[in-house]
XYZ file of C-alpha atoms in Angstrom:
646
model
C -27.519 19.259 -72.762
C -29.921 22.127 -72.769
C -29.929 24.850 -70.204
C -33.276 23.608 -68.747
C -31.999 20.089 -68.299
C -28.854 21.378 -66.608
C -30.931 23.472 -64.233
C -33.155 20.495 -63.430
C -30.117 18.269 -62.862
C -28.473 20.899 -60.683
C -31.629 21.285 -58.698
C -31.921 17.509 -58.208
C -28.318 17.304 -57.021
C -28.931 20.159 -54.652
C -32.026 18.376 -53.236
C -30.057 15.138 -52.746
C -27.277 17.007 -50.948
C -29.864 18.703 -48.736
C -31.583 15.385 -47.953
C -28.241 13.831 -47.095
C -27.507 16.548 -44.578
C -30.923 16.395 -42.830
C -30.887 14.755 -39.391
C -34.196 12.987 -40.054
C -34.431 9.748 -42.007
C -35.851 10.249 -45.521
C -36.735 7.648 -48.146
C -38.053 8.610 -51.615
C -40.003 6.063 -53.689
C -41.487 6.091 -57.164
C -45.127 5.456 -57.943
C -44.574 1.702 -57.694
C -43.175 2.045 -54.096
C -39.645 1.200 -55.167
C -36.859 3.125 -53.482
C -35.219 5.792 -55.593
C -33.307 7.609 -52.820
C -32.544 7.489 -49.086
C -30.318 9.613 -46.908
C -27.634 8.374 -44.464
C -29.964 8.573 -41.432
C -32.368 6.238 -43.236
C -29.450 3.934 -44.038
C -28.546 3.803 -40.344
C -32.071 3.092 -39.123
C -32.977 0.494 -41.809
C -29.519 -1.115 -41.907
C -29.549 -0.916 -45.721
C -26.868 0.981 -47.676
C -28.379 3.166 -50.347
C -26.606 1.229 -53.075
C -28.339 -1.995 -52.077
C -31.647 -0.387 -51.286
C -32.179 1.429 -54.597
C -34.827 -0.292 -56.669
C -35.987 -2.476 -53.765
C -39.666 -2.466 -52.759
C -40.163 -0.214 -49.800
C -41.607 -3.056 -47.665
C -38.345 -4.990 -48.076
C -36.259 -2.185 -46.600
C -38.778 -0.345 -44.431
C -40.171 -3.213 -42.283
C -42.585 -1.814 -39.745
C -44.854 -3.571 -37.218
C -46.958 -2.850 -34.127
C -44.858 -2.313 -31.025
C -47.096 -4.411 -28.772
C -48.643 -7.078 -31.039
C -45.752 -7.413 -33.519
C -48.383 -7.604 -36.221
C -48.148 -5.878 -39.586
C -49.483 -2.354 -39.922
C -50.613 -0.280 -42.939
C -47.760 0.815 -45.215
C -47.881 4.668 -45.153
C -46.462 4.939 -48.698
C -49.147 2.642 -50.115
C -51.741 4.703 -48.223
C -50.405 7.941 -49.766
C -50.412 6.419 -53.289
C -53.969 5.193 -52.742
C -55.383 8.443 -51.332
C -53.019 11.105 -52.618
C -52.950 12.566 -49.121
C -50.297 12.880 -46.439
C -50.333 9.932 -44.041
C -49.065 9.749 -40.471
C -47.245 6.698 -39.255
C -49.501 4.782 -36.824
C -48.842 5.049 -33.104
C -46.692 2.391 -31.456
C -44.835 1.656 -34.677
C -41.379 0.071 -34.626
C -38.903 -0.349 -37.498
C -37.079 -3.696 -37.632
C -33.630 -2.919 -39.053
C -31.698 -5.261 -41.275
C -28.994 -5.468 -38.616
C -31.471 -6.595 -35.876
C -31.923 -3.209 -34.228
C -35.398 -1.913 -33.556
C -36.435 1.737 -33.626
C -39.577 3.465 -32.434
C -40.783 5.717 -35.257
C -42.616 9.012 -35.634
C -43.532 11.434 -38.465
C -45.241 10.910 -41.844
C -45.324 10.245 -45.611
C -46.316 12.763 -48.318
C -46.964 12.504 -52.103
C -44.586 13.851 -54.812
C -46.456 15.346 -57.768
C -45.426 16.423 -61.282
C -46.384 19.692 -62.871
C -49.688 18.201 -63.912
C -50.474 17.250 -60.326
C -50.076 13.515 -60.791
C -48.508 11.501 -57.969
C -45.176 10.264 -59.270
C -43.684 9.170 -55.957
C -43.699 9.429 -52.178
C -41.293 10.971 -49.698
C -41.233 9.118 -46.363
C -39.880 11.128 -43.421
C -39.322 9.303 -40.153
C -37.197 9.533 -37.031
C -36.316 7.457 -33.995
C -38.330 8.706 -31.014
C -37.258 5.907 -28.671
C -35.115 8.178 -26.522
C -37.846 10.780 -26.348
C -40.371 8.079 -25.503
C -38.092 6.758 -22.767
C -37.692 10.273 -21.379
C -41.460 10.807 -21.463
C -42.060 7.467 -19.787
C -39.434 8.255 -17.186
C -41.108 11.602 -16.595
C -44.520 9.919 -16.317
C -43.089 7.304 -13.959
C -41.424 10.000 -11.882
C -44.672 11.982 -11.791
C -46.658 8.888 -10.780
C -43.990 8.026 -8.209
C -44.099 11.520 -6.754
C -47.905 11.601 -6.757
C -47.951 8.196 -5.059
C -45.607 9.438 -2.371
C -47.671 12.587 -1.888
C -50.908 10.585 -1.571
C -49.361 7.961 0.703
C -47.754 10.254 3.264
C -49.725 10.812 6.453
C -48.958 14.535 6.527
C -51.248 16.971 4.785
C -49.550 18.320 1.631
C -50.657 21.307 -0.447
C -49.072 22.536 -3.708
C -49.397 26.316 -4.226
C -48.842 28.364 -7.377
C -46.917 31.687 -7.379
C -50.080 33.544 -6.350
C -50.459 31.095 -3.423
C -53.515 29.501 -4.926
C -54.027 25.796 -4.263
C -52.845 23.808 -7.261
C -53.553 20.423 -5.622
C -53.740 18.749 -2.203
C -53.390 15.154 -1.067
C -55.994 12.919 0.545
C -54.527 13.461 4.016
C -55.314 17.196 3.721
C -58.979 16.603 2.853
C -59.275 13.817 5.438
C -57.935 16.091 8.181
C -59.419 19.475 7.306
C -62.418 18.549 5.153
C -63.414 20.013 1.811
C -63.136 18.593 -1.706
C -60.805 19.216 -4.640
C -63.631 21.100 -6.378
C -64.078 23.528 -3.488
C -60.338 23.870 -2.801
C -58.250 23.828 -5.967
C -57.817 27.231 -7.636
C -58.611 29.196 -4.459
C -56.219 31.256 -2.379
C -54.891 29.325 0.591
C -55.867 32.183 2.896
C -59.507 32.081 1.754
C -60.075 28.392 2.556
C -62.428 27.321 5.371
C -63.457 30.764 6.615
C -59.916 32.184 6.328
C -58.520 29.477 8.591
C -55.021 29.885 7.181
C -55.059 33.680 6.957
C -52.187 34.148 9.401
C -50.055 37.282 8.823
C -46.739 35.615 9.606
C -47.627 32.691 7.331
C -48.317 35.172 4.507
C -44.884 36.695 4.984
C -43.073 33.364 5.100
C -44.803 31.954 2.022
C -44.070 35.192 0.171
C -40.355 34.744 0.953
C -40.520 31.167 -0.357
C -41.902 32.477 -3.678
C -39.618 35.513 -3.994
C -36.337 34.144 -2.597
C -36.804 30.381 -3.001
C -35.986 29.986 0.682
C -37.760 27.212 2.588
C -38.988 27.468 6.151
C -39.285 24.753 8.783
C -41.385 24.058 11.888
C -43.642 27.104 11.760
C -46.059 26.301 14.579
C -49.772 27.110 14.379
C -52.132 26.580 17.305
C -55.790 27.176 16.354
C -59.268 26.165 17.368
C -60.600 24.515 14.202
C -64.405 24.059 13.954
C -65.275 20.391 14.056
C -61.740 19.405 15.104
C -61.213 21.346 18.311
C -57.907 22.817 19.402
C -55.138 21.588 17.097
C -51.390 22.177 17.114
C -49.683 22.012 13.700
C -46.174 22.333 12.294
C -45.884 23.900 8.814
C -42.933 23.331 6.491
C -42.611 24.857 3.026
C -40.239 24.049 0.131
C -39.979 25.864 -3.199
C -40.235 23.822 -6.410
C -37.996 26.181 -8.351
C -38.372 24.723 -11.841
C -42.151 24.905 -11.692
C -42.381 28.055 -9.537
C -44.534 26.172 -7.061
C -44.523 25.811 -3.281
C -44.951 22.523 -1.458
C -46.560 23.168 1.945
C -46.544 20.307 4.468
C -48.915 20.511 7.453
C -48.170 18.110 10.294
C -50.785 17.678 13.044
C -48.773 17.398 16.270
C -51.721 17.631 18.663
C -51.520 13.985 19.718
C -47.737 14.117 19.841
C -47.876 17.150 22.104
C -50.429 15.421 24.334
C -48.186 12.379 24.509
C -45.205 14.580 25.267
C -47.115 16.380 28.006
C -48.304 13.059 29.391
C -44.738 11.748 29.292
C -43.448 14.796 31.131
C -46.172 14.402 33.742
C -45.394 10.696 34.034
C -41.695 11.392 34.438
C -42.401 14.023 37.090
C -44.643 11.583 38.941
C -42.025 8.866 38.689
C -39.371 11.192 40.022
C -41.596 12.238 42.934
C -42.353 8.602 43.734
C -38.684 7.757 43.434
C -37.624 10.605 45.686
C -40.336 10.070 48.323
C -40.513 6.254 48.365
C -40.138 4.673 51.798
C -38.054 1.853 50.298
C -34.457 2.255 49.290
C -34.174 2.143 45.485
C -31.035 1.550 43.401
C -30.840 1.796 39.600
C -28.026 -0.354 38.188
C -26.548 -0.590 34.690
C -26.707 -4.294 33.658
C -23.625 -3.954 31.441
C -21.238 -2.208 33.843
C -22.913 -3.534 37.046
C -22.493 -0.048 38.529
C -25.073 2.001 40.411
C -26.059 5.162 38.515
C -28.969 6.423 40.639
C -30.289 6.032 44.197
C -33.103 7.652 46.133
C -32.688 9.597 49.404
C -34.289 6.888 51.545
C -31.506 4.463 50.617
C -28.899 6.966 51.799
C -30.708 7.037 55.148
C -30.626 3.223 55.383
C -27.006 2.675 54.359
C -25.406 5.890 55.587
C -23.892 6.676 52.156
C -24.456 9.953 50.327
C -25.820 9.906 46.778
C -22.383 10.659 45.314
C -20.850 7.813 47.340
C -23.426 5.325 46.001
C -23.201 6.263 42.321
C -20.462 4.345 40.480
C -20.236 1.524 43.078
C -20.979 -2.167 42.648
C -23.433 -3.828 45.016
C -20.767 -5.608 47.046
C -19.004 -2.285 47.641
C -21.991 -0.923 49.569
C -22.333 -3.941 51.852
C -24.578 -6.231 49.787
C -23.683 -9.909 49.063
C -20.617 -9.745 51.347
C -17.978 -10.161 48.627
C -17.280 -10.002 44.912
C -18.032 -13.675 44.181
C -21.396 -13.596 45.953
C -22.241 -10.400 44.083
C -21.306 -11.958 40.729
C -23.411 -15.044 41.432
C -26.426 -12.931 42.397
C -25.941 -10.741 39.334
C -25.807 -13.729 36.981
C -28.983 -15.166 38.542
C -30.703 -11.792 38.110
C -29.735 -11.514 34.429
C -30.781 -15.111 33.752
C -34.173 -14.987 35.517
C -34.910 -11.257 35.287
C -35.886 -11.312 38.966
C -34.367 -12.200 42.342
C -35.668 -11.844 45.874
C -34.061 -12.294 49.295
C -36.259 -12.137 52.370
C -33.476 -11.450 54.893
C -30.210 -10.459 53.296
C -27.492 -9.416 55.814
C -25.990 -5.978 55.159
C -23.333 -3.815 56.804
C -23.974 -0.068 56.710
C -21.373 2.637 56.207
C -21.178 3.247 59.962
C -20.589 -0.460 60.733
C -24.105 -1.475 61.773
C -25.330 -4.947 60.786
C -28.919 -5.015 59.604
C -31.160 -7.379 57.678
C -32.867 -6.173 54.529
C -35.465 -7.486 52.109
C -33.860 -7.292 48.650
C -35.975 -7.424 45.452
C -34.462 -6.813 42.029
C -36.023 -6.762 38.537
C -34.664 -6.346 35.033
C -36.898 -4.354 32.731
C -36.555 -2.534 29.416
C -36.750 1.226 29.019
C -36.806 2.138 25.345
C -34.198 -0.161 23.843
C -32.013 -0.445 26.940
C -32.235 -2.791 29.914
C -32.341 -1.399 33.432
C -31.962 -3.107 36.818
C -33.998 -1.760 39.725
C -33.200 -2.914 43.251
C -35.627 -2.279 46.122
C -34.089 -2.508 49.608
C -36.175 -2.479 52.772
C -34.796 -2.591 56.317
C -36.583 -5.528 57.969
C -34.556 -5.592 61.210
C -37.449 -4.320 63.319
C -39.828 -6.606 61.498
C -37.593 -9.591 62.233
C -37.531 -8.705 65.911
C -41.311 -8.343 65.845
C -41.625 -11.688 64.070
C -39.489 -13.373 66.744
C -41.658 -11.834 69.434
C -44.759 -12.826 67.551
C -43.474 -16.377 67.171
C -42.940 -16.680 70.920
C -46.353 -15.192 71.572
C -47.791 -17.613 69.037
C -46.232 -20.572 70.807
C -47.662 -19.389 74.100
C -51.005 -18.836 72.436
C -50.938 -22.332 70.938
C -50.536 -23.784 74.430
C -53.404 -21.712 75.731
C -55.515 -22.581 72.691
C -54.989 -26.300 73.311
C -56.065 -25.862 76.909
C -58.983 -23.709 75.927
C -59.987 -26.093 73.142
C -60.264 -28.915 75.638
C -62.586 -26.814 77.769
C -64.588 -25.739 74.727
C -64.925 -29.346 73.590
C -66.585 -30.204 76.861
C -68.866 -27.169 76.618
C -69.640 -27.958 72.962
C -70.568 -31.499 73.881
C -73.014 -30.187 76.445
C -74.370 -27.624 73.960
C -74.733 -30.308 71.302
C -76.957 -32.280 73.649
C -79.039 -29.199 74.335
C -79.269 -28.448 70.609
C -80.407 -31.983 69.860
C -83.087 -31.734 72.513
C -84.075 -28.324 71.159
C -84.205 -29.685 67.596
C -86.425 -32.557 68.715
C -88.672 -30.111 70.531
C -88.814 -27.852 67.459
C -89.589 -30.825 65.226
C -92.352 -31.882 67.615
C -93.689 -28.317 67.633
C -93.696 -28.126 63.842
C -95.326 -31.537 63.610
C -97.961 -30.402 66.085
C -98.545 -27.236 64.062
C -98.949 -29.287 60.911
C -101.356 -31.627 62.669
C -103.291 -28.669 64.079
C -103.445 -27.048 60.644
C -104.623 -30.325 59.130
C -107.192 -30.821 61.902
C -108.306 -27.227 61.429
C -108.773 -27.752 57.705
C -110.646 -31.019 58.358
C -112.922 -29.233 60.842
C -113.393 -26.391 58.337
C -114.278 -28.970 55.701
C -116.842 -30.634 58.020
C -118.411 -27.320 59.053
C -118.476 -26.082 55.446
C -120.214 -29.258 54.253
C -122.757 -29.071 57.100
C -123.433 -25.399 56.298
C -123.672 -26.153 52.621
C -125.684 -29.374 52.907
C -127.811 -29.253 56.077
C -128.248 -25.508 56.538
C -128.685 -25.115 52.789
C -131.406 -27.771 52.768
C -133.166 -26.126 55.711
C -133.068 -22.735 54.057
C -134.273 -24.209 50.789
C -137.172 -25.893 52.611
C -137.938 -22.648 54.427
C -137.935 -20.779 51.135
C -140.299 -23.278 49.535
C -142.600 -23.061 52.567
C -142.642 -19.283 52.348
C -143.377 -19.539 48.640
C -146.373 -21.765 49.445
C -147.524 -19.349 52.114
C -147.124 -16.461 49.693
C -149.423 -18.193 47.221
C -151.913 -19.007 49.932
C -151.771 -15.490 51.382
C -153.033 -13.891 48.223
C -156.411 -13.936 49.915
C -154.949 -11.890 52.790
C -153.257 -8.851 51.170
C -151.949 -7.569 54.461
C -149.584 -10.530 54.929
C -148.200 -10.764 51.385
C -145.556 -8.063 51.884
C -144.295 -9.607 55.096
C -143.973 -13.040 53.501
C -142.028 -11.534 50.541
C -139.621 -9.831 52.962
C -139.179 -13.154 54.774
C -138.387 -14.836 51.423
C -135.813 -12.148 50.579
C -134.273 -12.539 54.021
C -134.199 -16.318 53.538
C -132.468 -15.904 50.149
C -129.919 -13.494 51.677
C -129.245 -15.922 54.558
C -128.744 -18.673 51.940
C -126.205 -16.550 50.069
C -124.417 -15.619 53.273
C -124.310 -19.270 54.357
C -122.928 -20.170 50.917
C -120.260 -17.481 51.153
C -119.449 -18.497 54.706
C -119.043 -22.120 53.642
C -116.837 -20.947 50.754
C -114.692 -18.899 53.135
C -114.405 -21.754 55.631
C -113.594 -24.497 53.111
C -114.717 -24.541 49.457
C -115.936 -27.936 48.308
C -114.303 -27.268 44.923
C -110.862 -27.420 46.591
C -111.465 -31.047 47.613
C -113.495 -32.097 44.605
C -111.915 -30.227 41.650
C -108.494 -29.053 42.891
C -106.632 -25.829 43.522
C -107.053 -24.130 40.131
C -110.833 -24.548 40.052
C -111.247 -23.509 43.697
C -109.100 -20.376 43.242
C -110.850 -19.476 39.971
C -114.286 -19.767 41.616
C -113.220 -17.814 44.676
C -111.559 -15.091 42.588
C -114.681 -14.661 40.471
C -117.009 -14.437 43.471
C -114.586 -12.151 45.316
C -114.436 -9.878 42.299
C -118.215 -9.746 42.067
C -118.527 -8.895 45.776
C -115.703 -6.357 45.881
C -116.173 -4.714 42.474
C -112.420 -5.192 41.719
C -111.515 -6.789 38.377
C -109.544 -10.030 38.770
C -107.364 -11.379 35.949
C -106.698 -15.074 36.760
C -104.297 -17.403 34.927
C -102.995 -20.873 35.797
C -100.224 -22.934 34.212
C -99.404 -26.590 34.884
C -102.035 -26.892 37.668
C -104.621 -28.839 35.670
C -102.770 -32.175 35.717
C -101.932 -34.335 38.713
C -103.267 -33.141 42.058
C -100.804 -31.760 44.596
C -100.677 -32.817 48.242
C -103.665 -31.553 50.202
C -101.530 -29.395 52.591
C -100.009 -27.609 49.575
C -103.370 -26.881 47.957
C -104.902 -25.779 51.266
C -101.937 -23.510 52.071
C -101.921 -21.799 48.655
C -105.702 -21.353 48.759
C -105.487 -19.724 52.199
C -102.609 -17.470 51.032
C -104.648 -16.342 48.009
C -107.685 -15.836 50.243
C -105.719 -13.744 52.779
C -103.948 -11.731 50.046
C -107.235 -10.793 48.343
C -108.720 -9.890 51.738
C -105.754 -7.533 52.347
C -106.235 -5.977 48.895
C -109.886 -5.279 49.671
C -109.111 -3.851 53.135
C -106.044 -1.742 52.430
C -105.075 -1.360 48.736
C -107.946 0.663 47.185
C -107.139 -1.234 43.977
C -109.005 -1.331 40.676
C -107.444 -4.490 39.216
C -105.785 -7.619 40.585
C -103.620 -10.092 38.646
C -103.624 -13.649 40.052
C -101.299 -16.312 38.592
C -100.808 -19.952 39.639
C -97.882 -21.773 38.067
C -96.604 -25.275 38.643
C -93.168 -26.496 37.504
C -91.300 -29.774 38.062
C -89.632 -28.270 41.146
C -92.485 -26.399 42.793
C -95.635 -24.332 42.648
C -95.930 -20.529 42.788
C -98.799 -18.143 43.417
C -98.404 -14.455 42.436
C -100.991 -11.841 43.532
C -100.356 -8.322 42.168
C -102.616 -5.286 42.568
C -102.534 -1.715 41.225
C -103.394 -0.169 44.597
C -101.606 2.367 46.767
C -98.992 -0.014 48.185
C -97.406 -0.031 51.617
C -94.047 -0.307 53.382
C -93.565 -4.098 53.395
C -90.676 -4.083 55.874
C -92.538 -1.882 58.360
C -95.710 -3.942 57.993
C -93.974 -7.199 58.904
C -91.926 -5.586 61.649
C -95.154 -4.170 63.095
C -96.636 -7.652 63.402
C -99.334 -7.444 60.710
C -101.222 -10.696 61.350
C -102.194 -11.227 57.725
C -98.601 -11.295 56.473
C -97.366 -13.272 59.481
C -100.156 -15.825 59.063
C -99.347 -16.330 55.378
C -95.624 -16.680 56.110
C -96.231 -19.227 58.940
C -98.612 -21.289 56.785
C -96.010 -21.459 53.982
C -93.163 -22.348 56.338
C -95.156 -25.340 57.642
C -94.978 -26.881 54.158
C -91.438 -25.693 53.423
C -92.568 -22.670 51.434
C -91.456 -19.049 51.290
C -93.325 -15.736 51.134
C -91.995 -12.672 49.266
C -93.732 -9.278 49.496
C -92.732 -6.472 47.110
C -94.360 -3.096 47.739
C -93.568 0.560 48.361
C -96.017 3.307 49.339
C -97.748 4.895 46.352
C -97.022 1.980 43.995
C -98.466 -1.484 43.299
C -97.990 -4.477 45.612
C -96.956 -8.035 44.766
C -97.251 -11.100 46.992
C -95.347 -14.221 45.852
C -95.821 -17.607 47.540
C -93.437 -20.428 46.547
C -93.676 -24.052 47.707
C -91.106 -26.615 46.536
C -92.432 -30.029 45.483
C -90.330 -33.156 45.928
C -89.852 -36.260 48.032
C -87.412 -34.470 50.340
C -89.509 -31.376 51.033
C -92.060 -30.633 53.723
C -94.739 -30.313 51.019
C -93.777 -33.686 49.538
C -93.971 -35.357 52.925
């Protein structure tokens, strides 16, 4: 053997020894991907001894697949032989060993070249990274777990770096104090929100956490925070030594402090009520049945001092007479949660026998049950009740006697009332008859004015017209005849208006809506006040004549009052009929008046309208105040049982 061959052989043996001692699995193949060498680590991972593996195709020994899909993946050795370049094993690659074990792989394959640069084989280097992967996953899980806890806690948490810059903060911090991660992270804590946290003592304490790794607890901060008001906070800091970080927890205790203050106030009030109550109060333990508190008023009732009452059972202070009665009452109280005795006999410490009202309740304070007993001395009340009972009996006798007398008087009064009712009914009937007769007479006079007087005036006007034509030959008389014609026309208009005021023919011939519409139009023309008239439901079946006459007169009187007193510019007039009645509403925009004073002063217009409506069972409502508009509302019910219906 030549010296060169010996050197090459020695070098090859040295390489094999080196490969055998490497802690990473190594497989060497030839250019046809058959195994020519593998070290012990590769034997362990593949499950193939080197003696059996030599000469085998790599894919027979090195069986790799995707970790998730279990599908085949590209053979790295074949890839190296095809490209001549180093190839990395694909991610999520597992090696299925011959012995059934599976290994998660990492690392790569590289070509082996001869002196001419030709690829004559491949060296495959791989290692089990399963433990590392498990550690990484555990670290990721722990990080996610910790981040989840940090985000889920209700306290505000801030992580600071060694320079006390904000590394991160949880949602509770931003929700409570505002800001965003972009405007917060990387900034000094003391520079946030207009130096809100720039508190000298806090600087010192956080510095000690960084320098000495010493935590601090319950550092209280009370500040007026813009947008949040006065807030009380507890700060706690813990060093994260391995990462040289500080975890700062900020707990808002404002509400807790308010609740605590409210609780203290409530307890003080309860104690004052307890101490000053004018009922005796006992607080009893339901388990031991012993008194553990009593108020001063009870000591006054029973004659026992506070120390003498505490530690006693109820029967020992004169209640329930004996042990058995006390046990029975106690069992009833625990079963029902409540007992009450109106007149429980009791013997005081000084031997007096009194009667008390005893009320006891079981209620829960926190997680414990408490029995409260209220004791009230009713001895004087009992005596008063006895006296009252006797007085009541005497009064009953007198009442019976008096009732007999009153019955006789009532009988006499009933007769008088019946006679008075009959007289009132006769009076109302007479008023209705008078009103009807008055309307009939108005109707007759109006028709005579309209028909007879109108005909006379028309004839007179025609005669004057004839005379005017004939007098053209006598110029001196023409002017006088024209004046007489104008006067005749004016008298005709006045007679027409007078007939309309007395009784419009449209009310009898066409009905209420037409009569009111005509009157409102003519009234508006005469007065110069705009009238807005509307009617609803009036156009159908006619209403009883008294109803139509009454509403017409009410409208007439209301418009007259507007013209006399209101100084109005506009009047709204509405007539509305419904299945149950008819309503007239007259509203003006005038100066108004004091409605109560007007009626109390006997204003005839209002009184007349009210009396007219009452005759047909109607009602008048006047709404007005000085300086504002006025509204007059007339309502008349319609039905078989009403005055209007009759």
